[in-house]
C-alpha positions as semicolon CSV with decimal commas, in nm:
position;residue;x (nm);y (nm);z (nm)
1;M;0,322;1,209;0,823
2;C;0,162;0,989;0,529
3;G;-0,138;0,726;0,538
4;I;-0,234;0,463;0,438
5;V;-0,591;0,226;0,400
6;A;-0,617;-0,041;0,259
7;Y;-0,899;-0,284;0,179
8;V;-0,942;-0,620;0,043
9;G;-1,290;-0,781;0,024
10;Q;-1,661;-0,773;-0,108
11;Q;-1,795;-0,415;-0,051
12;D;-1,701;-0,160;-0,276
13;A;-1,322;-0,005;-0,182
14;L;-1,328;0,312;-0,298
15;P;-1,625;0,484;-0,046
16;I;-1,400;0,270;0,194
17;I;-1,061;0,373;0,148
18;L;-1,272;0,769;0,091
19;K;-1,340;0,705;0,480
20;G;-0,993;0,567;0,622
21;L;-0,826;0,890;0,467
22;K;-1,043;1,126;0,549
23;R;-0,979;0,988;0,902
24;L;-0,622;1,013;0,898
25;E;-0,608;1,340;0,815
26;Y;-0,547;1,469;1,092
27;R;-0,189;1,343;1,037
28;G;-0,118;1,643;0,758
29;Y;-0,034;1,558;0,402
30;D;-0,046;1,739;0,110
31;S;-0,129;1,511;-0,174
32;A;-0,364;1,184;-0,197
33;G;-0,515;0,851;-0,406
34;V;-0,613;0,653;-0,492
35;A;-0,515;0,305;-0,671
36;L;-0,791;-0,009;-0,755
37;L;-0,890;-0,302;-0,974
38;D;-1,165;-0,374;-1,145
39;Q;-1,323;-0,547;-1,412
40;R;-1,124;-0,256;-1,628
41;G;-0,803;-0,356;-1,398
42;L;-0,518;-0,162;-1,226
43;S;-0,691;0,249;-1,227
44;I;-0,481;0,485;-1,058
45;Y;-0,556;0,832;-0,952
46;K;-0,405;1,081;-0,743
47;K;-0,471;1,540;-0,704
48;K;-0,205;1,720;-0,469
49;G;-0,481;1,862;-0,222
50;K;-0,703;1,727;0,063
51;V;-0,846;1,418;0,063
52;A;-1,225;1,649;-0,146
53;E;-1,019;1,738;-0,440
54;L;-0,884;1,383;-0,512
55;E;-1,287;1,284;-0,492
56;N;-1,420;1,551;-0,752
57;H;-1,156;1,415;-0,955
58;L;-1,238;1,068;-0,893
59;A;-1,680;1,168;-0,994
60;E;-1,504;1,327;-1,295
61;N;-1,470;0,967;-1,406
62;G;-1,825;0,784;-1,384
63;E;-1,910;0,518;-1,156
64;I;-1,646;0,315;-0,986
65;H;-1,667;-0,017;-0,835
66;A;-1,352;-0,242;-0,739
67;K;-1,355;-0,462;-0,464
68;V;-0,976;-0,431;-0,367
69;G;-0,792;-0,108;-0,367
70;I;-0,542;0,094;-0,161
71;G;-0,511;0,474;-0,072
72;H;-0,311;0,736;0,054
73;T;-0,230;1,048;0,259
74;R;0,170;1,135;0,148
75;W;0,365;1,434;0,340
76;A;0,663;1,524;0,095
77;T;1,062;1,386;0,196
78;H;1,117;1,311;-0,161
79;G;1,035;1,499;-0,390
80;E;0,817;1,788;-0,436
81;P;0,410;1,838;-0,313
82;N;0,252;1,734;-0,681
83;T;-0,017;1,489;-0,874
84;A;0,305;1,272;-0,977
85;N;0,513;1,234;-0,688
86;A;0,217;1,202;-0,539
87;H;0,205;0,807;-0,398
88;P;0,034;0,543;-0,517
89;H;0,356;0,467;-0,777
90;L;0,341;0,214;-1,084
91;S;0,593;-0,081;-1,144
92;Q;0,753;0,019;-1,511
93;S;0,524;-0,250;-1,723
94;G;0,312;-0,027;-1,453
95;D;0,034;-0,369;-1,363
96;I;0,175;-0,360;-0,972
97;A;0,078;-0,035;-0,804
98;L;0,278;0,109;-0,420
99;I;0,199;0,293;-0,126
100;H;0,389;0,364;0,082
101;N;0,538;0,516;0,386
102;G;0,856;0,586;0,556
103;I;1,203;0,740;0,353
104;I;1,396;0,425;0,143
105;E;1,796;0,590;0,237
106;N;1,953;0,379;-0,079
107;Y;1,705;0,504;-0,301
108;A;1,911;0,701;-0,513
109;T;2,245;0,384;-0,507
110;L;1,888;0,140;-0,680
111;K;1,733;0,439;-0,911
112;K;2,061;0,492;-1,086
113;V;2,184;0,073;-1,106
114;L;1,765;0,086;-1,225
115;V;1,788;0,391;-1,505
116;Q;2,035;0,205;-1,670
117;R;1,890;-0,138;-1,708
118;G;1,621;0,070;-1,871
119;H;1,354;0,156;-1,627
120;T;1,219;0,528;-1,630
121;F;1,052;0,735;-1,297
122;K;0,748;0,976;-1,360
123;S;0,828;1,101;-1,032
124;D;1,098;1,215;-0,798
125;T;1,025;0,990;-0,503
126;D;1,228;0,722;-0,361
127;T;0,844;0,466;-0,302
128;E;0,877;0,445;-0,764
129;V;1,219;0,308;-0,665
130;L;1,079;0,090;-0,459
131;I;0,836;-0,078;-0,650
132;H;1,083;-0,069;-0,969
133;L;1,301;-0,235;-0,754
134;I;1,052;-0,545;-0,646
135;E;0,858;-0,554;-1,007
136;E;1,295;-0,585;-1,181
137;I;1,336;-0,919;-0,921
138;K;0,919;-1,052;-0,972
139;I;1,037;-1,146;-1,307
140;N;1,441;-1,189;-1,356
141;E;1,360;-1,417;-1,009
142;K;1,070;-1,518;-1,208
143;V;0,937;-1,579;-0,883
144;D;0,562;-1,502;-0,753
145;L;0,511;-1,137;-0,564
146;L;0,545;-1,223;-0,238
147;E;0,839;-1,368;-0,298
148;A;0,974;-1,020;-0,486
149;V;0,877;-0,824;-0,207
150;R;1,060;-0,991;0,053
151;L;1,373;-1,076;-0,109
152;A;1,370;-0,575;-0,275
153;L;1,310;-0,528;0,112
154;N;1,631;-0,682;0,163
155;E;1,809;-0,452;-0,012
156;V;1,700;-0,137;0,092
157;I;1,803;0,017;0,355
158;G;1,549;0,268;0,568
159;A;1,182;0,250;0,729
160;Y;0,885;0,128;0,502
161;A;0,531;0,087;0,556
162;I;0,400;-0,047;0,301
163;V;0,036;-0,208;0,069
164;L;0,086;-0,304;-0,333
165;L;-0,172;-0,433;-0,550
166;S;-0,121;-0,638;-0,844
167;K;-0,365;-0,616;-1,187
168;N;-0,221;-1,031;-1,202
169;D;-0,276;-1,111;-0,815
170;P;-0,611;-1,069;-0,792
171;N;-0,819;-1,000;-0,474
172;T;-0,426;-1,016;-0,300
173;L;-0,281;-0,766;-0,107
174;I;0,066;-0,780;-0,001
175;A;0,193;-0,538;0,257
176;A;0,509;-0,500;0,550
177;R;0,712;-0,283;0,762
178;K;0,993;-0,174;0,928
179;G;0,939;0,105;1,172
180;S;0,630;0,248;1,048
181;P;0,350;0,152;1,199
182;L;0,101;-0,104;1,015
183;V;-0,246;-0,217;1,151
184;V;-0,479;-0,507;1,003
185;G;-0,796;-0,588;1,090
186;I;-1,009;-0,858;1,021
187;S;-1,382;-0,908;0,934
188;D;-1,656;-1,146;1,086
189;T;-1,686;-1,162;0,694
190;K;-1,461;-1,427;0,537
191;G;-1,214;-1,316;0,310
192;E;-1,253;-0,895;0,424
193;F;-0,969;-0,797;0,540
194;F;-0,829;-0,379;0,645
195;L;-0,571;-0,228;0,652
196;A;-0,420;0,137;0,784
197;S;-0,126;0,315;0,955
198;D;-0,363;0,315;1,331
199;A;-0,651;0,228;1,410
200;T;-0,913;0,478;1,337
201;P;-0,995;0,387;0,989
202;I;-1,054;0,004;1,057
203;V;-1,269;0,065;1,426
204;E;-1,606;0,108;1,183
205;Y;-1,555;-0,249;1,021
206;T;-1,394;-0,467;1,305
207;K;-1,249;-0,479;1,700
208;T;-1,041;-0,784;1,541
209;V;-0,675;-0,630;1,415
210;T;-0,327;-0,775;1,447
211;Y;-0,050;-0,523;1,470
212;I;0,239;-0,609;1,247
213;D;0,610;-0,620;1,394
214;D;0,950;-0,489;1,246
215;N;1,146;-0,664;0,918
216;E;0,709;-0,960;0,892
217;I;0,549;-0,900;0,502
218;V;0,166;-1,028;0,550
219;S;-0,071;-1,142;0,235
220;I;-0,395;-1,151;0,182
221;H;-0,506;-1,346;-0,140
222;D;-0,836;-1,531;-0,168
223;G;-0,935;-1,428;0,145
224;E;-0,667;-1,611;0,352
225;M;-0,429;-1,401;0,511
226;T;0,025;-1,539;0,552
227;I;0,258;-1,361;0,747
228;K;0,663;-1,430;0,725
229;T;0,890;-1,220;0,854
230;I;1,217;-1,097;0,536
231;D;1,440;-1,320;0,675
232;N;1,165;-1,623;0,494
233;V;1,097;-1,731;0,824
234;H;0,708;-1,816;0,898
235;K;0,461;-1,668;1,176
236;S;0,150;-1,653;1,376
237;A;-0,044;-1,400;1,444
238;Y;-0,119;-1,235;1,693
239;M;-0,496;-1,102;1,719
240;Q;-0,572;-0,831;1,940
241;Q;-0,917;-0,696;2,051
242;L;-0,913;-0,309;1,958
243;E;-1,062;-0,063;2,309
244;I;-1,130;0,214;2,087
245;S;-1,479;0,304;2,018
246;L;-1,551;0,516;1,661
247;D;-1,619;0,854;1,850
């Protein structure tokens, strides 16, 4: 199974994400990666193998400080286990990064149309097709990223838990789910949020969470969280208190 960890707030995102990915190692995986947004822009780091190998790769790039980031451990479905197929994946322009659990069943049909429109792909994954689709809709429909995600998911057949970040939308994370679990942790520190595929990476930092339902999209922007459905209906977050401990 794949694993998702994401963070936005005032702490360094990378240590939180790496620690969270290690807590998801029980799921099994073949590669790991992170996308971080800092003063240099949007940077992707990924490696075939264990999180420890990703850590070594990151160490070769010097100190990295970012307040927002997404991380992923992959269990190969579409495409062999290698660095190119590891998440995160970038949009055609390289401005948007996406991590994804699940399977996009109609990705081959979508990919064929996108290739005809001039898109080029660097991996064999269904995930890269999805992020290209989202960006194309954003550009062609002249909508913001949240609306582009909503419109794209209405064209998707399959299961997913996704998290995106964009270098043009700093301090923003957008996530959605259908069929794959996704939980958001809300910190006592204003504007600090944690996202993960289960609660184990979150419980160290907060016990206040909301579990995202199928066909819901979460937008965390400038410290505020909103939820809507893919049918564009706004929802209220149902907050729960985790009863598990880190032990």
